[in-house]
Amino acid sequence: MFFLILFRNVSKVYDNGTKALENINFFIDKGEFVFIVGPSGAGKSTLTKLMMREEEPTEGEIIINGFNVGKLTRKQFPYLRRSMGVVFQDFRLLPNKNVYDNVAFAMQIVEASPKEIRRQVPFVLALVGLSSKAKRYPHELSGGEQQRVSLARALVNNPPLLLADEPTGNLDPDTAADIVRLINEINKRGTTVVMATHAKEIVNTMKKRVIALENGNIVRDEEKGVYGYESENI
Amino acid sequence: MVMKVRTFKYFFAEGVRSIWINRLMSLASIGTVTACLLIFGLFVLFSINLNYIGNQIQAQCEIQIFLDEDISDRRIEEIGVRIRNDKNVSSCVLETKEQALENFKTQLEDDADLLDGLEQDNPLRDSYKVTLNDIKAADEFIKRVEDMDGVAEVTNRKKILDSIIRITDFIRNLSFWSMLLLAVISVFIISNTIKLAVFARRKEISIMKFIGATDSFIRWPFVIEGMIIGLIGTIIAFGIISYLYNYSLNVIANVMDIFKFKSFAEIYHGLLGVFIILGMVIGMLGSAISLRKYLKV
């Protein structure tokens, strides 16, 4: 079994007693494209937080890229996080660095050589279509452009996994479609993609595997799935 | 993890860049370091000079040891050796009775002829004039000397000695505790200023953590930044202090010349060393301490 991500009997109860996830089981293979869907409060954010080890699982076992997430020490967190590229709803770019330096920063963290950085950064910027804006600062860019920068940053070290938490949440539908097309492109190049989302249209048109959460439980896990929850207001 | 040299170059560049980008905050931090070191430095100079003056007072406070009238030259020599070998003796000068008479005459000035004819039958005595290292142990010293064979009398100015001891002790205690207090206050103020700077950048820090930066990778640029800020503040404070000190020395020298003060040239090496170390350590510690809270993501 060449799984990249494994959740086995995972539960998460926050300190204030909130049960966020209950007995979650699934695994994701290399090269898959998986949507995590569900209404607000269903546990999508908790799931991504557990994968990044921003939160610790209360019970069960999580294995990601060979890291046993629940057993990591604080000093090991950075290495788990380096094994995946992460994209957030609010982009999370460094405001004082220009586009090029934001992307290069992810390589400086892993102490890549200046030569590698000079070669790799323009390459990923071209991949996301931002070569001409390398010297701009985040506040000079549109939302879609900022999300492209954060995608470039997530991909620059060639991680096997791309984790996207509501990547289109702050974007208009056209821009959102562009970003998802780009993510799909990245998936076709071999990167496993896990994307938590609210965007019904996107999920329904993509016809990818869908894991649906509700009240902290997996209610559906199907290949070529759709969003469901027709009644929900988004 | 062992950091590569180029990573340290990056940390340094990043530290300098961040001082420039957050220049208002950097200016505030530099100002704080300067102000603290300024007060600290003025206090150090003040207490160095008080101590210096205390030593001068102590040095002026001689103990005179009078010897027996018919003492032999060899015995005088022996007593001299024993006094000079005493661990508490800083200087010891022999005043023969002939010299004592000369000095007496000089003191009397115009009336010196009163003493004419005494050279043949000198009523004065040979004596040793001694200054001590530790004036507090004067009593023990006097007892040791009084027991020596050939010593007639030791001038005992216990009251004067005691009040000098009290004053110098008070000055030393006051300066020590005040400096300690100032140092603690300085660290507190500076770490608070840096805390503000770090708070303004907590988002940046959490982003770095999310994309896999290690704690030390995040910490180093801040620490170097704090170090540079401390250094700049130090240099400014030192410049102001050297100007102020030389200026005040001139003013004081014109008004009063009983006591000598340390010249700036005598003390600036030590002061600069302490300043640089203190400034950089305060800056670095301030950064590292303030960061700790935000690294726990």
Short mmCIF file of C-alpha atoms in Angstrom, two decimals:
data_model
loop_
_atom_site.label_atom_id
_atom_site.label_comp_id
_atom_site.label_asym_id
_atom_site.label_seq_id
_atom_site.Cartn_x
_atom_site.Cartn_y
_atom_site.Cartn_z
CA MET A 1 0.00 0.00 0.00
CA PHE A 2 1.62 3.27 -1.09
CA PHE A 3 -0.43 5.58 1.02
CA LEU A 4 0.73 9.14 1.55
CA ILE A 5 -1.78 9.97 4.23
CA LEU A 6 -3.32 7.61 6.76
CA PHE A 7 -5.88 8.47 9.45
CA ARG A 8 -6.63 5.56 11.77
CA ASN A 9 -9.30 5.97 14.49
CA VAL A 10 -8.48 9.64 14.84
CA SER A 11 -10.45 11.77 17.29
CA LYS A 12 -9.89 15.33 18.31
CA VAL A 13 -11.40 16.93 21.39
CA TYR A 14 -10.37 20.52 22.06
CA ASP A 15 -9.41 21.67 25.55
CA ASN A 16 -12.76 23.42 25.94
CA GLY A 17 -14.51 20.06 25.41
CA THR A 18 -15.62 20.58 21.81
CA LYS A 19 -15.59 17.30 19.89
CA ALA A 20 -14.22 18.31 16.49
CA LEU A 21 -13.51 14.90 14.97
CA GLU A 22 -14.68 11.44 15.97
CA ASN A 23 -13.11 8.18 14.91
CA ILE A 24 -11.91 9.28 11.47
CA ASN A 25 -10.50 6.61 9.14
CA PHE A 26 -9.23 7.08 5.60
CA PHE A 27 -6.11 6.86 3.53
CA ILE A 28 -4.97 8.77 0.47
CA ASP A 29 -2.71 7.32 -2.20
CA LYS A 30 0.16 8.96 -3.97
CA GLY A 31 -1.08 11.14 -6.85
CA GLU A 32 -4.70 11.42 -5.68
CA PHE A 33 -6.80 14.59 -5.77
CA VAL A 34 -9.14 14.66 -2.76
CA PHE A 35 -11.74 17.25 -1.74
CA ILE A 36 -12.65 17.53 1.92
CA VAL A 37 -16.15 19.04 2.06
CA GLY A 38 -18.76 19.78 4.67
CA PRO A 39 -20.58 22.64 6.35
CA SER A 40 -18.85 25.09 8.69
CA GLY A 41 -17.94 23.41 11.94
CA ALA A 42 -17.94 19.93 10.38
CA GLY A 43 -14.23 19.47 11.17
CA LYS A 44 -12.50 20.41 7.89
CA SER A 45 -10.20 22.95 9.53
CA THR A 46 -9.38 20.57 12.36
CA LEU A 47 -8.45 17.94 9.80
CA THR A 48 -5.98 20.22 8.04
CA LYS A 49 -4.64 21.48 11.36
CA LEU A 50 -3.97 17.91 12.43
CA MET A 51 -2.17 17.21 9.16
CA MET A 52 0.13 20.20 9.72
CA ARG A 53 0.50 19.30 13.38
CA GLU A 54 -0.88 22.66 14.37
CA GLU A 55 -3.11 20.58 16.63
CA GLU A 56 -2.38 17.26 18.30
CA PRO A 57 -4.76 14.31 17.79
CA THR A 58 -6.50 13.28 21.01
CA GLU A 59 -6.72 9.67 19.88
CA GLY A 60 -5.64 7.54 16.97
CA GLU A 61 -2.76 7.57 14.53
CA ILE A 62 -1.94 9.93 11.68
CA ILE A 63 0.82 9.11 9.24
CA ILE A 64 1.81 11.62 6.59
CA ASN A 65 4.80 11.26 4.26
CA GLY A 66 6.21 8.72 6.67
CA PHE A 67 5.87 11.00 9.72
CA ASN A 68 3.89 9.62 12.65
CA VAL A 69 2.25 12.97 13.35
CA GLY A 70 1.03 12.27 16.88
CA LYS A 71 4.48 11.19 18.05
CA LEU A 72 6.50 14.13 16.69
CA THR A 73 8.44 16.36 19.08
CA ARG A 74 8.32 20.14 18.71
CA LYS A 75 11.70 20.13 17.04
CA GLN A 76 10.40 17.77 14.36
CA PHE A 77 7.34 19.83 13.37
CA PRO A 78 9.23 21.92 10.79
CA TYR A 79 10.33 18.79 8.95
CA LEU A 80 6.76 17.46 8.68
CA ARG A 81 5.66 20.87 7.39
CA ARG A 82 8.46 20.94 4.82
CA SER A 83 7.21 17.64 3.41
CA MET A 84 4.04 19.37 2.22
CA GLY A 85 3.16 22.60 0.47
CA VAL A 86 0.40 24.52 2.19
CA VAL A 87 -2.02 27.08 0.75
CA PHE A 88 -4.45 29.06 2.91
CA GLN A 89 -7.60 31.05 2.35
CA ASP A 90 -5.84 34.25 3.49
CA PHE A 91 -2.70 33.58 1.38
CA ARG A 92 -0.30 34.23 4.31
CA LEU A 93 2.44 35.92 2.31
CA LEU A 94 5.21 37.82 4.07
CA PRO A 95 4.19 41.48 3.61
CA ASN A 96 7.73 42.84 3.65
CA LYS A 97 9.07 40.58 0.93
CA ASN A 98 8.40 40.84 -2.78
CA VAL A 99 6.98 37.96 -4.78
CA TYR A 100 10.37 36.52 -5.67
CA ASP A 101 11.64 36.69 -2.07
CA ASN A 102 8.43 35.18 -0.68
CA VAL A 103 8.94 32.14 -2.87
CA ALA A 104 12.70 32.05 -2.32
CA PHE A 105 12.10 32.14 1.44
CA ALA A 106 10.69 28.61 1.41
CA MET A 107 13.97 27.47 -0.15
CA GLN A 108 16.14 29.48 2.23
CA ILE A 109 14.43 27.68 5.11
CA VAL A 110 15.68 24.33 3.82
CA GLU A 111 19.10 25.90 3.19
CA ALA A 112 19.05 25.41 -0.57
CA SER A 113 22.06 26.84 -2.41
CA PRO A 114 21.72 30.28 -4.06
CA LYS A 115 22.28 28.55 -7.40
CA GLU A 116 19.32 26.22 -6.88
CA ILE A 117 17.19 29.15 -5.69
CA ARG A 118 18.05 31.23 -8.76
CA ARG A 119 17.05 28.32 -10.98
CA GLN A 120 13.97 27.04 -9.21
CA VAL A 121 12.16 30.27 -8.21
CA PRO A 122 11.74 31.69 -11.76
CA PHE A 123 10.66 28.22 -12.83
CA VAL A 124 7.72 27.99 -10.39
CA LEU A 125 6.81 31.65 -10.93
CA ALA A 126 6.47 30.84 -14.64
CA LEU A 127 4.42 27.77 -13.73
CA VAL A 128 1.86 29.90 -11.89
CA GLY A 129 2.05 32.66 -14.54
CA LEU A 130 3.61 35.38 -12.42
CA SER A 131 7.04 35.84 -14.01
CA SER A 132 6.31 39.48 -14.81
CA LYS A 133 5.37 40.35 -11.22
CA ALA A 134 8.42 38.96 -9.42
CA LYS A 135 9.43 42.35 -8.02
CA ARG A 136 5.96 43.32 -6.78
CA TYR A 137 4.94 43.25 -3.12
CA PRO A 138 1.89 41.27 -1.94
CA HIS A 139 -0.22 44.39 -1.30
CA GLU A 140 0.25 45.41 -4.93
CA LEU A 141 -1.34 42.18 -6.18
CA SER A 142 -4.93 41.03 -6.64
CA GLY A 143 -6.29 38.18 -4.50
CA GLY A 144 -5.90 35.67 -7.30
CA GLU A 145 -2.32 36.75 -7.89
CA GLN A 146 -1.52 36.49 -4.21
CA GLN A 147 -2.92 32.97 -4.15
CA ARG A 148 -0.70 32.10 -7.14
CA VAL A 149 2.30 33.35 -5.19
CA SER A 150 1.39 31.19 -2.23
CA LEU A 151 0.94 28.23 -4.61
CA ALA A 152 4.38 28.91 -6.05
CA ARG A 153 5.80 29.04 -2.53
CA ALA A 154 4.05 25.75 -1.65
CA LEU A 155 5.50 24.02 -4.71
CA VAL A 156 9.01 25.44 -4.91
CA ASN A 157 10.58 22.62 -2.87
CA ASN A 158 8.75 19.94 -4.88
CA PRO A 159 6.80 18.47 -1.95
CA PRO A 160 4.91 15.21 -2.60
CA LEU A 161 1.78 16.71 -1.02
CA LEU A 162 -0.14 19.94 -1.55
CA LEU A 163 -2.53 20.81 1.29
CA ALA A 164 -5.02 23.55 0.43
CA ASP A 165 -7.32 24.95 3.13
CA GLU A 166 -10.19 26.87 1.41
CA PRO A 167 -7.81 28.21 -1.25
CA THR A 168 -10.63 29.89 -3.17
CA GLY A 169 -12.50 31.23 -0.16
CA ASN A 170 -11.47 34.85 -0.73
CA LEU A 171 -11.66 34.82 -4.54
CA ASP A 172 -14.36 35.61 -7.07
CA PRO A 173 -15.71 32.58 -9.02
CA ASP A 174 -13.65 33.16 -12.20
CA THR A 175 -10.41 33.61 -10.30
CA ALA A 176 -11.30 30.62 -8.12
CA ALA A 177 -11.76 28.48 -11.22
CA ASP A 178 -8.33 29.60 -12.48
CA ILE A 179 -6.69 28.65 -9.20
CA VAL A 180 -8.37 25.23 -9.16
CA ARG A 181 -7.32 24.65 -12.79
CA LEU A 182 -3.77 25.42 -11.70
CA ILE A 183 -4.02 23.05 -8.73
CA ASN A 184 -5.35 20.35 -11.04
CA GLU A 185 -2.38 21.01 -13.34
CA ILE A 186 -0.06 20.53 -10.39
CA ASN A 187 -1.84 17.27 -9.50
CA LYS A 188 -1.34 16.00 -13.04
CA ARG A 189 2.40 16.58 -12.64
CA GLY A 190 2.32 14.01 -9.82
CA THR A 191 1.69 16.00 -6.64
CA THR A 192 -0.95 14.59 -4.30
CA VAL A 193 -3.59 17.27 -3.56
CA VAL A 194 -5.83 17.52 -0.51
CA MET A 195 -8.19 20.47 -0.70
CA ALA A 196 -10.70 21.47 1.98
CA THR A 197 -13.40 23.60 0.41
CA HIS A 198 -16.85 25.13 0.53
CA ALA A 199 -17.00 25.69 -3.22
CA LYS A 200 -19.81 23.46 -4.48
CA GLU A 201 -19.44 24.33 -8.19
CA ILE A 202 -15.78 23.47 -8.20
CA VAL A 203 -16.25 20.12 -6.49
CA ASN A 204 -19.12 19.19 -8.77
CA THR A 205 -17.32 20.03 -12.02
CA MET A 206 -13.99 18.43 -11.08
CA LYS A 207 -15.38 14.92 -10.44
CA LYS A 208 -12.66 13.95 -7.96
CA ARG A 209 -12.70 11.88 -4.79
CA VAL A 210 -14.80 13.60 -2.11
CA ILE A 211 -14.59 13.02 1.64
CA ALA A 212 -17.63 14.62 3.26
CA LEU A 213 -17.58 15.55 6.94
CA GLU A 214 -20.49 16.32 9.19
CA ASN A 215 -20.38 16.91 12.94
CA GLY A 216 -16.90 15.47 13.09
CA ASN A 217 -17.74 12.23 11.26
CA ILE A 218 -17.04 11.07 7.73
CA VAL A 219 -20.49 10.69 6.18
CA ARG A 220 -19.34 9.98 2.65
CA ASP A 221 -16.11 8.99 0.89
CA GLU A 222 -16.56 8.40 -2.81
CA GLU A 223 -14.64 8.50 -6.07
CA LYS A 224 -15.80 11.10 -8.64
CA GLY A 225 -18.11 12.54 -6.01
CA VAL A 226 -20.16 15.69 -5.80
CA TYR A 227 -20.53 18.25 -3.01
CA GLY A 228 -23.99 17.25 -1.78
CA TYR A 229 -25.66 19.47 0.82
CA GLU A 230 -27.89 21.05 -1.84
CA SER A 231 -29.87 22.85 0.80
CA GLU A 232 -26.97 24.60 2.45
CA ASN A 233 -26.53 28.33 2.00
CA ILE A 234 -22.97 29.20 1.14
CA MET B 1 20.88 21.02 12.84
CA VAL B 2 24.14 22.66 11.82
CA MET B 3 23.56 25.93 10.00
CA LYS B 4 25.47 26.66 6.85
CA VAL B 5 27.59 29.81 6.52
CA ARG B 6 25.39 31.21 3.78
CA THR B 7 22.40 30.81 6.10
CA PHE B 8 24.16 33.05 8.62
CA LYS B 9 24.83 35.56 5.87
CA TYR B 10 21.11 35.42 5.17
CA PHE B 11 20.31 35.96 8.87
CA PHE B 12 22.57 38.99 8.95
CA ALA B 13 21.14 40.51 5.78
CA GLU B 14 17.65 39.79 7.08
CA GLY B 15 18.42 41.45 10.44
CA VAL B 16 19.75 44.59 8.79
CA ARG B 17 16.86 44.68 6.32
CA SER B 18 14.30 44.35 9.07
CA ILE B 19 15.86 47.23 11.05
CA TRP B 20 15.38 49.40 7.96
CA ILE B 21 11.87 48.16 7.17
CA ASN B 22 10.68 48.63 10.75
CA ARG B 23 12.72 51.79 11.14
CA LEU B 24 10.31 53.58 13.46
CA MET B 25 10.35 50.67 15.89
CA SER B 26 14.12 50.30 15.48
CA LEU B 27 14.53 53.98 16.27
CA ALA B 28 12.44 53.56 19.41
CA SER B 29 14.53 50.56 20.50
CA ILE B 30 17.81 52.35 19.74
CA GLY B 31 16.57 55.35 21.73
CA THR B 32 15.72 53.12 24.68
CA VAL B 33 19.12 51.44 24.66
CA THR B 34 20.81 54.83 24.37
CA ALA B 35 18.82 56.33 27.23
CA CYS B 36 19.42 53.36 29.52
CA LEU B 37 23.12 53.14 28.80
CA LEU B 38 23.42 56.91 29.17
CA ILE B 39 21.99 56.83 32.67
CA PHE B 40 23.91 53.71 33.47
CA GLY B 41 27.16 55.18 32.13
CA LEU B 42 26.81 58.47 33.97
CA PHE B 43 26.23 56.52 37.14
CA VAL B 44 29.26 54.32 36.56
CA LEU B 45 31.44 57.38 36.00
CA PHE B 46 30.01 59.03 39.08
CA SER B 47 30.73 56.04 41.30
CA ILE B 48 34.18 55.43 39.80
CA ASN B 49 35.10 58.97 40.78
CA LEU B 50 33.53 58.74 44.21
CA ASN B 51 35.60 55.63 44.83
CA TYR B 52 38.66 57.37 43.47
CA ILE B 53 38.10 60.28 45.84
CA GLY B 54 37.48 57.87 48.69
CA ASN B 55 40.87 56.32 48.00
CA GLN B 56 42.47 59.74 47.94
CA ILE B 57 40.96 60.53 51.32
CA GLN B 58 42.20 57.22 52.64
CA ALA B 59 45.66 57.85 51.24
CA GLN B 60 45.83 61.19 52.98
CA CYS B 61 44.98 59.56 56.23
CA GLU B 62 48.40 58.57 57.47
CA ILE B 63 49.27 56.61 60.56
CA GLN B 64 52.44 57.85 62.21
CA ILE B 65 54.54 55.41 64.20
CA PHE B 66 56.97 57.06 66.64
CA LEU B 67 60.04 55.10 67.70
CA ASP B 68 61.95 55.01 70.98
CA GLU B 69 64.27 57.91 71.63
CA ASP B 70 67.53 56.03 71.91
CA ILE B 71 66.80 53.46 69.23
CA SER B 72 69.67 52.05 67.15
CA ASP B 73 69.79 52.51 63.38
CA ARG B 74 69.68 48.74 62.95
CA ARG B 75 66.48 48.46 64.97
CA ILE B 76 64.94 51.30 62.90
CA GLU B 77 65.76 49.31 59.80
CA GLU B 78 64.29 46.09 61.24
CA ILE B 79 61.03 47.77 62.19
CA GLY B 80 60.84 49.31 58.70
CA VAL B 81 61.18 45.90 57.11
CA ARG B 82 58.47 44.43 59.34
CA ILE B 83 56.08 47.29 58.61
CA ARG B 84 56.66 47.12 54.86
CA ASN B 85 56.06 43.37 54.92
CA ASP B 86 52.70 43.83 56.61
CA LYS B 87 49.95 42.82 54.18
CA ASN B 88 47.87 45.93 54.88
CA VAL B 89 50.63 48.50 54.24
CA SER B 90 50.39 50.47 51.04
CA SER B 91 53.30 52.85 51.62
CA CYS B 92 55.79 53.40 54.39
CA VAL B 93 58.19 56.33 54.63
CA LEU B 94 60.82 56.92 57.29
CA GLU B 95 61.00 60.41 58.71
CA THR B 96 64.16 60.82 60.75
CA LYS B 97 64.15 63.28 63.61
CA GLU B 98 66.40 65.60 61.57
CA GLN B 99 63.83 65.61 58.76
CA ALA B 100 61.03 66.10 61.27
CA LEU B 101 62.79 69.18 62.59
CA GLU B 102 63.25 70.53 59.08
CA ASN B 103 59.54 70.01 58.36
CA PHE B 104 58.64 71.67 61.62
CA LYS B 105 60.74 74.67 60.65
CA THR B 106 59.12 74.89 57.24
CA GLN B 107 55.71 74.84 58.88
CA LEU B 108 56.62 77.63 61.26
CA GLU B 109 57.88 79.76 58.36
CA ASP B 110 58.90 83.16 59.79
CA ASP B 111 59.05 81.91 63.34
CA ALA B 112 61.47 79.13 62.44
CA ASP B 113 64.22 80.74 64.53
CA LEU B 114 62.38 79.55 67.63
CA LEU B 115 63.77 76.17 66.92
CA ASP B 116 67.38 77.30 66.48
CA GLY B 117 69.82 75.30 68.47
CA LEU B 118 67.66 72.24 68.73
CA GLU B 119 69.80 70.45 66.13
CA GLN B 120 72.27 69.57 68.86
CA ASP B 121 69.62 68.22 71.22
CA ASN B 122 66.73 67.19 68.99
CA PRO B 123 63.61 66.49 71.08
CA LEU B 124 61.73 65.02 68.15
CA ARG B 125 61.65 61.35 67.36
CA ASP B 126 62.21 59.15 64.33
CA SER B 127 58.93 57.95 62.88
CA TYR B 128 57.39 55.93 60.07
CA LYS B 129 54.52 57.43 58.10
CA VAL B 130 52.29 54.64 56.86
CA THR B 131 49.23 54.52 54.62
CA LEU B 132 47.06 51.44 54.57
CA ASN B 133 45.37 49.39 51.85
CA ASP B 134 42.35 48.66 53.96
CA ILE B 135 41.56 51.35 56.42
CA LYS B 136 38.98 49.14 58.10
CA ALA B 137 41.71 46.89 59.42
CA ALA B 138 43.57 49.86 60.92
CA ASP B 139 42.91 48.73 64.50
CA GLU B 140 44.52 45.34 64.00
CA PHE B 141 47.45 46.94 62.24
CA ILE B 142 47.99 49.43 65.07
CA LYS B 143 47.91 46.62 67.62
CA ARG B 144 50.49 44.63 65.65
CA VAL B 145 52.80 47.63 65.47
CA GLU B 146 52.41 48.69 69.11
CA ASP B 147 53.64 45.25 70.18
CA MET B 148 56.90 45.69 68.31
CA ASP B 149 59.99 46.31 70.38
CA GLY B 150 61.24 49.88 69.85
CA VAL B 151 57.90 51.42 69.00
CA ALA B 152 57.01 54.17 71.40
CA GLU B 153 53.60 55.32 70.23
CA VAL B 154 51.23 55.08 67.33
CA THR B 155 49.03 58.05 66.52
CA ASN B 156 45.52 56.77 66.74
CA ARG B 157 43.01 58.83 64.88
CA LYS B 158 40.27 56.34 65.31
CA LYS B 159 37.37 58.75 65.07
CA ILE B 160 38.48 60.25 61.79
CA LEU B 161 39.26 56.82 60.42
CA ASP B 162 35.85 55.51 61.42
CA SER B 163 33.93 58.31 59.77
CA ILE B 164 35.95 57.93 56.57
CA ILE B 165 35.19 54.21 56.61
CA ARG B 166 31.49 54.93 56.99
CA ILE B 167 31.39 57.44 54.17
CA THR B 168 33.29 55.33 51.65
CA ASP B 169 31.28 52.24 52.57
CA PHE B 170 28.06 54.15 52.05
CA ILE B 171 29.19 55.44 48.67
CA ARG B 172 30.23 51.95 47.55
CA ASN B 173 26.99 50.33 48.62
CA LEU B 174 24.88 53.07 47.12
CA SER B 175 26.64 52.88 43.77
CA PHE B 176 26.51 49.08 43.64
CA TRP B 177 22.80 48.81 44.37
CA SER B 178 21.88 51.74 42.15
CA MET B 179 23.77 50.23 39.23
CA LEU B 180 22.14 46.86 39.75
CA LEU B 181 18.71 48.49 39.87
CA LEU B 182 19.43 50.47 36.71
CA ALA B 183 20.64 47.39 34.85
CA VAL B 184 17.46 45.49 35.73
CA ILE B 185 15.26 48.44 34.71
CA SER B 186 17.15 48.76 31.43
CA VAL B 187 16.65 45.10 30.51
CA PHE B 188 12.98 45.40 31.39
CA ILE B 189 12.36 48.51 29.30
CA ILE B 190 14.32 47.20 26.35
CA SER B 191 12.71 43.77 26.31
CA ASN B 192 9.35 45.52 26.40
CA THR B 193 10.23 47.68 23.44
CA ILE B 194 11.39 44.63 21.52
CA LYS B 195 8.27 42.78 22.60
CA LEU B 196 6.23 45.47 20.87
CA ALA B 197 8.30 45.04 17.72
CA VAL B 198 7.88 41.28 17.83
CA PHE B 199 4.15 41.61 18.51
CA ALA B 200 3.81 43.74 15.38
CA ARG B 201 5.39 40.89 13.44
CA ARG B 202 3.72 37.88 15.07
CA LYS B 203 1.84 37.13 11.85
CA GLU B 204 5.08 36.98 9.96
CA ILE B 205 6.47 34.57 12.55
CA SER B 206 3.46 32.26 12.35
CA ILE B 207 3.69 32.21 8.54
CA MET B 208 7.33 31.19 8.77
CA LYS B 209 6.37 28.39 11.14
CA PHE B 210 3.65 27.13 8.79
CA ILE B 211 6.00 26.75 5.88
CA GLY B 212 8.45 24.75 7.97
CA ALA B 213 11.01 27.17 9.38
CA THR B 214 12.79 25.89 12.50
CA ASP B 215 12.70 28.00 15.65
CA SER B 216 16.34 28.94 15.37
CA PHE B 217 15.87 29.95 11.73
CA ILE B 218 13.19 32.39 12.83
CA ARG B 219 15.02 33.51 15.93
CA TRP B 220 18.43 34.35 14.50
CA PRO B 221 17.49 37.35 12.34
CA PHE B 222 15.65 38.85 15.33
CA VAL B 223 18.61 38.21 17.62
CA ILE B 224 21.04 39.77 15.15
CA GLU B 225 18.64 42.67 14.75
CA GLY B 226 18.59 43.16 18.53
CA MET B 227 22.37 42.95 18.62
CA ILE B 228 22.79 45.62 15.95
CA ILE B 229 20.22 47.86 17.63
CA GLY B 230 22.04 47.42 20.94
CA LEU B 231 25.35 48.25 19.27
CA ILE B 232 24.05 51.42 17.62
CA GLY B 233 22.44 52.55 20.89
CA THR B 234 25.72 51.85 22.67
CA ILE B 235 27.80 53.91 20.27
CA ILE B 236 25.44 56.88 20.50
CA ALA B 237 25.33 56.70 24.31
CA PHE B 238 29.11 56.42 24.45
CA GLY B 239 29.56 59.46 22.21
CA ILE B 240 27.24 61.58 24.34
CA ILE B 241 28.88 60.41 27.55
CA SER B 242 32.42 61.12 26.41
CA TYR B 243 31.39 64.64 25.43
CA LEU B 244 29.46 65.27 28.67
CA TYR B 245 32.22 63.86 30.84
CA ASN B 246 35.03 65.89 29.34
CA TYR B 247 32.86 68.98 29.48
CA SER B 248 31.97 68.49 33.17
CA LEU B 249 35.59 67.74 34.09
CA ASN B 250 36.59 71.10 32.68
CA VAL B 251 33.87 72.89 34.59
CA ILE B 252 34.63 71.10 37.86
CA ALA B 253 38.38 71.57 37.52
CA ASN B 254 37.85 75.31 37.34
CA VAL B 255 35.77 75.37 40.49
CA MET B 256 37.48 72.93 42.79
CA ASP B 257 40.88 71.32 42.85
CA ILE B 258 41.05 69.52 46.20
CA PHE B 259 40.41 66.16 44.62
CA LYS B 260 41.60 64.62 41.41
CA PHE B 261 39.09 63.03 39.00
CA LYS B 262 39.74 60.22 36.59
CA SER B 263 40.40 61.53 33.10
CA PHE B 264 38.25 60.02 30.36
CA ALA B 265 41.34 58.57 28.71
CA GLU B 266 41.97 56.50 31.86
CA ILE B 267 38.57 54.82 31.91
CA TYR B 268 37.16 54.77 28.41
CA HIS B 269 38.55 51.30 27.46
CA GLY B 270 36.76 49.59 30.30
CA LEU B 271 33.63 51.64 29.88
CA LEU B 272 33.44 51.01 26.13
CA GLY B 273 33.95 47.28 26.68
CA VAL B 274 31.20 47.09 29.29
CA PHE B 275 28.91 49.21 27.13
CA ILE B 276 29.31 47.12 23.99
CA ILE B 277 28.85 43.85 25.83
CA LEU B 278 25.90 45.19 27.80
CA GLY B 279 24.24 46.79 24.75
CA MET B 280 24.56 43.69 22.59
CA VAL B 281 23.57 41.26 25.33
CA ILE B 282 20.54 43.39 26.23
CA GLY B 283 19.51 43.58 22.57
CA MET B 284 20.00 39.85 21.94
CA LEU B 285 18.37 38.72 25.17
CA GLY B 286 15.50 41.12 24.66
CA SER B 287 14.81 39.66 21.22
CA ALA B 288 15.17 36.04 22.24
CA ILE B 289 12.99 36.41 25.34
CA SER B 290 10.29 38.34 23.53
CA LEU B 291 10.18 35.79 20.70
CA ARG B 292 9.68 32.73 22.86
CA LYS B 293 5.95 33.20 23.20
CA TYR B 294 5.33 33.45 19.45
CA LEU B 295 7.44 30.46 18.48
CA LYS B 296 5.00 28.04 20.11
CA VAL B 297 2.81 27.34 17.10
#
